[in-house]
Short mmCIF file of C-alpha atoms in Angstrom, two decimals:
data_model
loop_
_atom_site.label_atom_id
_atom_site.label_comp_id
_atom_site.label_asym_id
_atom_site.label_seq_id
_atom_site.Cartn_x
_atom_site.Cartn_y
_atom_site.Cartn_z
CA UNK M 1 28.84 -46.85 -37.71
CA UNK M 2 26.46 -47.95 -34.60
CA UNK M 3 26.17 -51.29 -33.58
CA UNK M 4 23.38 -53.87 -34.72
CA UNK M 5 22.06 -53.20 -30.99
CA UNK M 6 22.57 -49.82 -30.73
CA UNK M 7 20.63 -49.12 -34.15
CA UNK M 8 17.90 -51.73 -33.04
CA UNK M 9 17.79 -49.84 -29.77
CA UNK M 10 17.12 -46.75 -31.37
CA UNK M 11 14.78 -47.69 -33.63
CA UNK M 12 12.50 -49.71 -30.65
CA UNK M 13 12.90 -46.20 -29.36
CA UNK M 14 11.33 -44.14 -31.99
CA UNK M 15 8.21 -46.72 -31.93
CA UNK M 16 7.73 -45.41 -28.47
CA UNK M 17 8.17 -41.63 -30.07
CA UNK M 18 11.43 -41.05 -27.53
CA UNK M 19 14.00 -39.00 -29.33
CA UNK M 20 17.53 -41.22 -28.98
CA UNK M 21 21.24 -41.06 -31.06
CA UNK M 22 24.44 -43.22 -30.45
CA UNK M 23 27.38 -41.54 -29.47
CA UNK M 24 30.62 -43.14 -29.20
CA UNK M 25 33.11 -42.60 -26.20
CA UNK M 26 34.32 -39.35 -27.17
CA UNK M 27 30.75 -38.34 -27.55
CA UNK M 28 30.77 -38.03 -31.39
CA UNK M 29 26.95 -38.80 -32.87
CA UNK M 30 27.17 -41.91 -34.92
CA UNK M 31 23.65 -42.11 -35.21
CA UNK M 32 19.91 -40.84 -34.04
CA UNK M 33 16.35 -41.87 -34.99
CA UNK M 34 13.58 -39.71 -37.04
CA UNK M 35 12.06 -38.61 -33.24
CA UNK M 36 15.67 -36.64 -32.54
CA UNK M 37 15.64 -35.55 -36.26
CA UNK M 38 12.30 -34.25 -35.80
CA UNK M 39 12.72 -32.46 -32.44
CA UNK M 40 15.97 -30.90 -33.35
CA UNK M 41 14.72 -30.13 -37.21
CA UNK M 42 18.09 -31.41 -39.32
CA UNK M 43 18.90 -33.78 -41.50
CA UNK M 44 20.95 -36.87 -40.66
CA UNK M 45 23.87 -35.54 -41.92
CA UNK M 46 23.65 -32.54 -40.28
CA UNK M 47 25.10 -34.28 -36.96
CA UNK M 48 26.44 -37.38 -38.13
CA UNK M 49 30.58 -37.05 -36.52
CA UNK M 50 29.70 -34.51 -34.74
CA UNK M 51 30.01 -33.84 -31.00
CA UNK M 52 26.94 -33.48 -28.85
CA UNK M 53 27.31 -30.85 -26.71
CA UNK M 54 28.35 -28.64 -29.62
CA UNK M 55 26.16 -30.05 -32.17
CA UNK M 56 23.37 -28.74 -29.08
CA UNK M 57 25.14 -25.49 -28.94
CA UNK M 58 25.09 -24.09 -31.88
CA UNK M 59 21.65 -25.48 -33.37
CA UNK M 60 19.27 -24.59 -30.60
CA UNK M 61 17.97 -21.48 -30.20
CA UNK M 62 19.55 -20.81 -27.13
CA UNK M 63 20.29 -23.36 -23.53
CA UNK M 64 20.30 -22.42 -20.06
CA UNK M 65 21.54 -24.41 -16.88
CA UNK M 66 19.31 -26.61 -14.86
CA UNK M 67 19.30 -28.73 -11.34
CA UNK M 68 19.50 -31.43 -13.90
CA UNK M 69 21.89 -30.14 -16.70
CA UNK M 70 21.20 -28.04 -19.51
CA UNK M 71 18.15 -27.70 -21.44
CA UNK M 72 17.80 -26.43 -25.05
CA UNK M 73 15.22 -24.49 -26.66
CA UNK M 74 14.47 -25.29 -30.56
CA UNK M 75 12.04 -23.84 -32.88
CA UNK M 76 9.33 -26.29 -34.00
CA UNK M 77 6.32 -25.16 -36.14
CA UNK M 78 3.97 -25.86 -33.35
CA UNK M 79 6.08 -23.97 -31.13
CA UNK M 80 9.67 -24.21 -29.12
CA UNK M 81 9.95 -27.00 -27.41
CA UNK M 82 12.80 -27.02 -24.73
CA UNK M 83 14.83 -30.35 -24.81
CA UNK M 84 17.12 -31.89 -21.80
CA UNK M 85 19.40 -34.71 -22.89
CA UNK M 86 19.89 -37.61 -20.54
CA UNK M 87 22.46 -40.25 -21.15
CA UNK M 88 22.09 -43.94 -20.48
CA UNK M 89 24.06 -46.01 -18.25
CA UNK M 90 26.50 -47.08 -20.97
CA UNK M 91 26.95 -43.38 -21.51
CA UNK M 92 26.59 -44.21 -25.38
CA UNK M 93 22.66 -43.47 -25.58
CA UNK M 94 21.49 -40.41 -25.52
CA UNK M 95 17.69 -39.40 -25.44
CA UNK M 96 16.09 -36.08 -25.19
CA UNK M 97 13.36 -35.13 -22.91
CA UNK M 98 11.04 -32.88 -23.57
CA UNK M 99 10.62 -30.53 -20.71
CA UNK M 100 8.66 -27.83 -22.37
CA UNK M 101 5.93 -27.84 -20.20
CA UNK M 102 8.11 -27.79 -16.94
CA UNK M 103 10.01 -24.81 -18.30
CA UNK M 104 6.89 -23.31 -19.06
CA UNK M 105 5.79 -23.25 -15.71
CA UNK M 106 9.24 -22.21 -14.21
CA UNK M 107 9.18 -19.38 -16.71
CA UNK M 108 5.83 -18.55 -15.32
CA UNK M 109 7.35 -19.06 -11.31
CA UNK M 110 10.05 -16.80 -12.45
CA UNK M 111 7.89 -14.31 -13.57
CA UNK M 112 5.86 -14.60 -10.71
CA UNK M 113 8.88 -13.83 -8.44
CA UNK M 114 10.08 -11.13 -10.48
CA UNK M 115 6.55 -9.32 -10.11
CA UNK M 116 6.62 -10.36 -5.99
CA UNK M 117 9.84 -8.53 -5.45
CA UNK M 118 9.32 -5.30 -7.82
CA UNK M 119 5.94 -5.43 -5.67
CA UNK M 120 7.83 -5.17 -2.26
CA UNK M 121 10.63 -3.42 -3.19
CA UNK M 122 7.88 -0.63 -4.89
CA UNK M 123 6.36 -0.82 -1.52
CA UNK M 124 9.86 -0.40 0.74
CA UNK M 125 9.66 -3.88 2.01
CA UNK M 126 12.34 -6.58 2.77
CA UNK M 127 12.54 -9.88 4.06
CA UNK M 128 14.44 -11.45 7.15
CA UNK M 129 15.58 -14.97 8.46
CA UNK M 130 16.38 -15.71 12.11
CA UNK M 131 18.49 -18.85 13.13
CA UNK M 132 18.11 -18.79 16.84
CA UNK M 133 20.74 -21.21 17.35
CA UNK M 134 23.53 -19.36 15.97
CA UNK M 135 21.39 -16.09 16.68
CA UNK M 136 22.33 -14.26 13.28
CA UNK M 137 19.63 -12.73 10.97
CA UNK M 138 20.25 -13.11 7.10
CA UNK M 139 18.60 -10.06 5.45
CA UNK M 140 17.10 -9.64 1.60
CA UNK M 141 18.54 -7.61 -0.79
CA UNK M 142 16.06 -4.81 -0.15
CA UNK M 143 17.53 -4.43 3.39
CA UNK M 144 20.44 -4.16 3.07
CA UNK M 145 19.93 -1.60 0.60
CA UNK M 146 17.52 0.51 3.14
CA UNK M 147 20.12 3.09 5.45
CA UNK M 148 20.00 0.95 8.13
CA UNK M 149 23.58 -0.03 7.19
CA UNK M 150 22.16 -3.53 7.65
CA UNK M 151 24.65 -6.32 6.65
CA UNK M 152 23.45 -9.34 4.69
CA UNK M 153 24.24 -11.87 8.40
CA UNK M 154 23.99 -10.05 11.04
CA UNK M 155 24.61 -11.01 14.77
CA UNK M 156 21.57 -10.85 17.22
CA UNK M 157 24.14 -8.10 18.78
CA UNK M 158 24.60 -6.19 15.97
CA UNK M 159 20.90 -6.27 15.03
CA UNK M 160 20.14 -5.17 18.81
CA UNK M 161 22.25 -2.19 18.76
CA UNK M 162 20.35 -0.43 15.69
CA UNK M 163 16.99 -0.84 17.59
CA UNK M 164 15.45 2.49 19.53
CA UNK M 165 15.85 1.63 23.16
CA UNK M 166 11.88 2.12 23.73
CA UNK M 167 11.48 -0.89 21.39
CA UNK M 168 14.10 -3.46 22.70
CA UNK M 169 11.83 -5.09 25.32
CA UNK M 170 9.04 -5.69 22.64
CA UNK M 171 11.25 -7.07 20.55
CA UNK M 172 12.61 -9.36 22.53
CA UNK M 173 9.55 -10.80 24.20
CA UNK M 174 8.44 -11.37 20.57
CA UNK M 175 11.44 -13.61 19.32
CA UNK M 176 11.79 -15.34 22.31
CA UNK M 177 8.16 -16.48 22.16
CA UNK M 178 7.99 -17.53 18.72
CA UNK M 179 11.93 -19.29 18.60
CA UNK M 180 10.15 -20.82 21.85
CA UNK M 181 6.72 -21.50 20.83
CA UNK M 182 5.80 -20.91 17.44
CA UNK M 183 3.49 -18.27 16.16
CA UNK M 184 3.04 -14.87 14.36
CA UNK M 185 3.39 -10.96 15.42
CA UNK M 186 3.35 -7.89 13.75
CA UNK M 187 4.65 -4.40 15.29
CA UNK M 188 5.93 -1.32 14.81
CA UNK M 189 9.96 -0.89 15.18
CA UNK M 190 12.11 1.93 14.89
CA UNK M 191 15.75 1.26 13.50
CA UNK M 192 18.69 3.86 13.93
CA UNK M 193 19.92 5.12 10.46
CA UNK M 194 22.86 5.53 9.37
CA UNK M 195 22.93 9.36 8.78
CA UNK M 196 20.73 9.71 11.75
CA UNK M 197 16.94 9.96 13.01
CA UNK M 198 14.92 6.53 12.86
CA UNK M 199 13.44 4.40 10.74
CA UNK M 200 10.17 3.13 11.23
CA UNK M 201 9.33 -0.26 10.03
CA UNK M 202 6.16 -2.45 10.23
CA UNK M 203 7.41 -5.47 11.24
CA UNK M 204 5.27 -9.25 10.32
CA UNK M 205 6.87 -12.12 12.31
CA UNK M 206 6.40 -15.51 11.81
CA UNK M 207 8.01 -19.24 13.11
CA UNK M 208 9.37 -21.30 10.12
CA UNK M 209 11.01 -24.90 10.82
CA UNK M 210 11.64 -26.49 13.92
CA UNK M 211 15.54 -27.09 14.35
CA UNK M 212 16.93 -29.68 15.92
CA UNK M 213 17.58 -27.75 18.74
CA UNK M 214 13.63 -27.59 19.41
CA UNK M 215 13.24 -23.93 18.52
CA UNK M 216 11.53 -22.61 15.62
CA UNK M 217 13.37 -20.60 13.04
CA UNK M 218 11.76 -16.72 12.74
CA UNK M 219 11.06 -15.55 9.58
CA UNK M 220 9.38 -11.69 8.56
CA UNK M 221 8.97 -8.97 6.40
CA UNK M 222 9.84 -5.54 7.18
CA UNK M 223 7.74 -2.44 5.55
CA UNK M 224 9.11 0.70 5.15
CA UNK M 225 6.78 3.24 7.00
CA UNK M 226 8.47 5.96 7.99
CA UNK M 227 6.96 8.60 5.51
CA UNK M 228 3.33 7.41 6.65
CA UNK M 229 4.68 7.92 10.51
CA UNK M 230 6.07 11.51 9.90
CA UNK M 231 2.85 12.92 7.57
CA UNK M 232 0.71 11.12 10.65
CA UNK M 233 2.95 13.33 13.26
CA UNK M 234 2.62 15.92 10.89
CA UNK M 235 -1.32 16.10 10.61
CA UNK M 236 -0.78 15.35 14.55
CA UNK M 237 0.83 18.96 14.92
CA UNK M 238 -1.67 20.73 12.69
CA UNK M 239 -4.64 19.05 14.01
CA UNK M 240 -3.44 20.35 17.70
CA UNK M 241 -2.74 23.78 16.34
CA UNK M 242 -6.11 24.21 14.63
CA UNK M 243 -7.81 23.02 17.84
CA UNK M 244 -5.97 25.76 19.39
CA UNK M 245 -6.87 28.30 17.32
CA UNK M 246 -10.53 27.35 17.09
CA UNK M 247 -10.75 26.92 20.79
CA UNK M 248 -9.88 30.61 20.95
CA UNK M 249 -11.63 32.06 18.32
CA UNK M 250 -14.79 29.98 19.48
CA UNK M 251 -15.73 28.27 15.99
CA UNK M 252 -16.86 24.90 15.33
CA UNK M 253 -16.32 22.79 12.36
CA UNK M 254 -19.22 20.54 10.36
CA UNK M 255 -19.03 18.13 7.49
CA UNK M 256 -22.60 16.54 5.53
CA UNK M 257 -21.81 13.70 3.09
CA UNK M 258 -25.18 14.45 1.10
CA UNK M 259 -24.95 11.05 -0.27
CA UNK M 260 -25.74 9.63 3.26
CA UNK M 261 -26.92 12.76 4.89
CA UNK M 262 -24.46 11.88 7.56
CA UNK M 263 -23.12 14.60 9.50
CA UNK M 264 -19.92 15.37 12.27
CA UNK M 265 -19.28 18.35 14.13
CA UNK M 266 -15.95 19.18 16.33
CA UNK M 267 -16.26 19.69 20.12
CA UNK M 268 -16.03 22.97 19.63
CA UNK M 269 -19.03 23.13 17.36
CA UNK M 270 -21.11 21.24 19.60
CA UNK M 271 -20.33 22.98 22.35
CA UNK M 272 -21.32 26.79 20.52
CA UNK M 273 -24.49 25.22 19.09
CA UNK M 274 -25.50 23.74 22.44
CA UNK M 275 -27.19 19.88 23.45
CA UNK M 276 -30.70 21.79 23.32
CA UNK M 277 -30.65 23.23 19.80
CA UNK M 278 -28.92 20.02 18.26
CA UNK M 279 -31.43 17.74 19.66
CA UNK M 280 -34.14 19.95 17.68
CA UNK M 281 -32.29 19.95 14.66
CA UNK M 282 -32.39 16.25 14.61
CA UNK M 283 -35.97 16.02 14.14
CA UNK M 284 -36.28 19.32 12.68
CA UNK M 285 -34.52 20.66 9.74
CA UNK M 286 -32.59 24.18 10.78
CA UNK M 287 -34.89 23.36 13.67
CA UNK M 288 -31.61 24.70 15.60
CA UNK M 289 -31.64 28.40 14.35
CA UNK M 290 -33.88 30.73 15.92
CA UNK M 291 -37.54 30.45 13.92
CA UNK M 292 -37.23 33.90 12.88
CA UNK M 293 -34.07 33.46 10.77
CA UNK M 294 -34.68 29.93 9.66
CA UNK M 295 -35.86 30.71 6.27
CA UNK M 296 -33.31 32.82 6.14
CA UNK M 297 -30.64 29.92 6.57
CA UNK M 298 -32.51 27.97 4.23
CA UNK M 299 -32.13 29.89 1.44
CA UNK M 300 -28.54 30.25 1.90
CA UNK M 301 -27.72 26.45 1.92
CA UNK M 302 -30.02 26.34 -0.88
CA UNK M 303 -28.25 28.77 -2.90
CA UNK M 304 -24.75 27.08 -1.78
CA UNK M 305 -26.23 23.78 -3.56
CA UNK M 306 -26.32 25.47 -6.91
CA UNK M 307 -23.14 27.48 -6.24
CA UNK M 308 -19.22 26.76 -5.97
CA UNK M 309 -18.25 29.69 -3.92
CA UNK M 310 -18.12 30.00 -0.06
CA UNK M 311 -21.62 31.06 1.04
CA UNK M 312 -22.03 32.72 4.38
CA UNK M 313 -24.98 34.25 6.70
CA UNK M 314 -25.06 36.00 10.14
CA UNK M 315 -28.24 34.38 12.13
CA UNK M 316 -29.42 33.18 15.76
CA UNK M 317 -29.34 30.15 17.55
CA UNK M 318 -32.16 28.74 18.86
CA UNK M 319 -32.49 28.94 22.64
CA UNK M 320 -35.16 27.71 24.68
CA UNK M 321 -35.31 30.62 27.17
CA UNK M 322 -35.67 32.99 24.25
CA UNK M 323 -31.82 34.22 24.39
CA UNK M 324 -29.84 35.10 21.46
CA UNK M 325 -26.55 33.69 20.27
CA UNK M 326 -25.47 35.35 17.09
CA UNK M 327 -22.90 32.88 14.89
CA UNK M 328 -21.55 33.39 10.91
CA UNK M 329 -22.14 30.36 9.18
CA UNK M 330 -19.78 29.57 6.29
CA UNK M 331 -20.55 26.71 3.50
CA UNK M 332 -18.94 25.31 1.02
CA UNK M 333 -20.33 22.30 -1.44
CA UNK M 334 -17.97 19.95 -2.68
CA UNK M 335 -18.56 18.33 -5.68
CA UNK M 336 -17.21 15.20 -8.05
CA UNK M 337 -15.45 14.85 -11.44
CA UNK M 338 -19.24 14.98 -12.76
CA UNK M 339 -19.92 18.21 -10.89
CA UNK M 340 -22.30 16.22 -8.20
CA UNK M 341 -21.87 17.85 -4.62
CA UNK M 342 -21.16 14.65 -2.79
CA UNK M 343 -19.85 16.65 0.73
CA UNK M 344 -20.28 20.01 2.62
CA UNK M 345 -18.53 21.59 4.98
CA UNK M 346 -18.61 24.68 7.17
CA UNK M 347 -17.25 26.60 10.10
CA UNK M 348 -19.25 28.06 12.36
CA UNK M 349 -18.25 31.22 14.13
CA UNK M 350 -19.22 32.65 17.90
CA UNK M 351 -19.84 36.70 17.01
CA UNK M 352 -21.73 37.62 19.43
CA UNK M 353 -20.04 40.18 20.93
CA UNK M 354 -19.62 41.72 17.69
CA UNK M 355 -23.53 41.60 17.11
CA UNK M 356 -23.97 43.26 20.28
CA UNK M 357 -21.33 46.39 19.98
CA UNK M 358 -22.92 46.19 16.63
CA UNK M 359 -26.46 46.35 17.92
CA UNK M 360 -25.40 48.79 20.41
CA UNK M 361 -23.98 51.19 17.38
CA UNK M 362 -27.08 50.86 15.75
CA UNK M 363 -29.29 51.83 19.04
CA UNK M 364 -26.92 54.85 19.67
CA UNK M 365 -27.25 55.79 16.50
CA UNK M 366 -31.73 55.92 16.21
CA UNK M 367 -31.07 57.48 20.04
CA UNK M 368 -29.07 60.19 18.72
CA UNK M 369 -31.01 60.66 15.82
CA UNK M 370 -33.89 60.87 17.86
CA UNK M 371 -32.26 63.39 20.06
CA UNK M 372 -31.61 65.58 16.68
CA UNK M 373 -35.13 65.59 15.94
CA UNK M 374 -36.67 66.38 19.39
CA UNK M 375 -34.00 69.22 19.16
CA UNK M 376 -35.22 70.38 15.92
CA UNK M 377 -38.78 70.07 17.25
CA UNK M 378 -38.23 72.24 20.48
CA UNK M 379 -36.66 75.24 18.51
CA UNK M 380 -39.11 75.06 15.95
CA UNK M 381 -41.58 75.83 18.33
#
């Protein structure tokens, strides 16, 4: 049975709403007042002889550890409350603290966290410490699961060895400023892998705390990039080959967003349509086709406009000396999900050679059949 002062205790207690009960020395409950009976939802005897910890056990819903202990979640109408008990300094008081809204917001932190690193590891990215003093790098999870073969402590060494040569000197001018200084940096890095080739990283440094020492830890993330670096080298390679291959064929590449009526042209473009006839066509519309064949190339973009298929139209240049340059225009209209045409673009091709063998057929042809019928004339008569 509790003591007269024990049982006054608790009941001074449950005026101030604190949930208390007497345990003995072995920890049994002799006794609790109606603020533990209501928090843990039982009847006094319920947990009257019982021990504590595994009266806790068994009637919460569930417990987890703590910096401070163990906390216990029980089912109240209102919701769960989670409960930490705390013992007094006599050890033979015990009151429960409710701590739901602190686990709340750990629960939420947790979450949080949970969302951060399926974020970064989604993206390929991993974090890094630096401890300049014993100059060893501690590496996340998602490093050392990268094929770097990265370790989880490394030595500045062994980190050193896995960078590409090229990068070494950035590198180190980096970390020796910010251990040294303080500061941020962000760069590209390539890292050896362990199967071979390189891994390219984006690389965000950062100083932390200042040591004892006087330097500055370095901290940093480390993104993944390497995909985004070989598709760039890719489009790199293609990019130079279709230069190439327009340079020789002597065609020029446009592109009209018709939502701005912004245009670009290639060099090679430019360079076929000529300074003079582009500086009419920007104050004249087809003002750089020759005026006999403008209408022409109007109704040919105007029939692309209502059309999905490539449209395409031999005509002149315009030329202020009165030459002609013969070119194939090809257009295309792209349009939206809605069926809009939001873009167009079009290649424009040098054939003026082939107009003029073709012109040159043509003439030899009316000559010769010009020649037939002065022949026919003269033995006619």
């Amino acid at each position: 049975m509790p003591s007269t002062d024990a049982a006054a205790l608790l009941e001074q207690l449950d005026t101030l709403e604190i949930a208390a009960a007497c345990v003995d020395e072995d920890g049994r409950i002799g006794s609790a007042n109606k603020a533990f009976l209501h928090l843990t939802d039982v009847e006094p005897h319920e947990l009257i002889d019982r021990g504590l910890t595994e009266f806790l056990e068994t009637t919460a819903v569930e417990h987890n550890a703590h910096t401070d202990g163990v906390v216990y979640r029980f089912r109240q109408p209102r919701g769960d409350r989670w409960l930490r008990p705390r013992r007094s300094r006599s050890g033979l008081i015990i009151t429960l603290v409710d701590v739901s809204n602190e686990w709340s917001m750990l629960g939420k932190l947790v979450s949080a966290i949970d969302v951060r690193d399926r974020l970064m590891r989604d993206a390929d990215i991993g974090m890094w410490r630096f401890d300049p003093d014993a100059q060893l790098f501690h590496y996340s999870e998602a490093l050392l699961n990268s094929d770097t073969g990265a370790r989880p402590v490394s030595t500045l060494d062994e980190t050193l060895k896995t960078l590409h040569p090229d990068d070494l000197e950035r590198e180190a001018e980096i970390r020796l400023r910010i251990t040294n200084q303080g500061g941020a940096a962000t760069c590209h890095m390539r890292r050896r892998k362990q199967g071979g080739g390189w891994r390219h990283t984006l690389v965000q440094f950062c100083s932390g705390r200042q040591l004892a020492s006087g330097k500055f830890e370095m901290f940093g993330l480390s993104q993944n990039i390497t995909e985004l670096i070989d598709a760039r080298d890719q489009a790199a390679i293609i990019h130079d080959r279709l230069e190439i291959a327009m340079g020789a064929a002597r065609a020029g590449v446009y592109e009209i967003d018709l939502r701005s009526s912004e245009r670009w042209t290639s060099p090679q473009y430019q360079a076929l349509a000529g300074p003079e006839a582009l500086a009419r066509h920007s104050t004249r519309p087809f003002g750089m086709y020759h005026d006999e064949d403008a209408g022409a190339v109007r109704e040919s973009w105007e029939r692309c406009l209502r059309s999905n298929k490539v449209e395409w139209i031999d005509t002149r240049l315009w030329r202020s000396d009165g030459s002609e340059q013969w070119v194939r225009v090809f257009m295309r209209v792209q349009r939206n999900e809605h069926g809009v045409p939001f873009r167009a673009v079009g290649l424009m091709l040098d054939i003026q050679q082939q107009k003029r063998q073709e012109l040159a057929l043509i003439e030899a042809k009316h000559q010769a059949e010009a020649a037939t019928v002065a022949k026919s004339n003269f033995l006619a008569s």
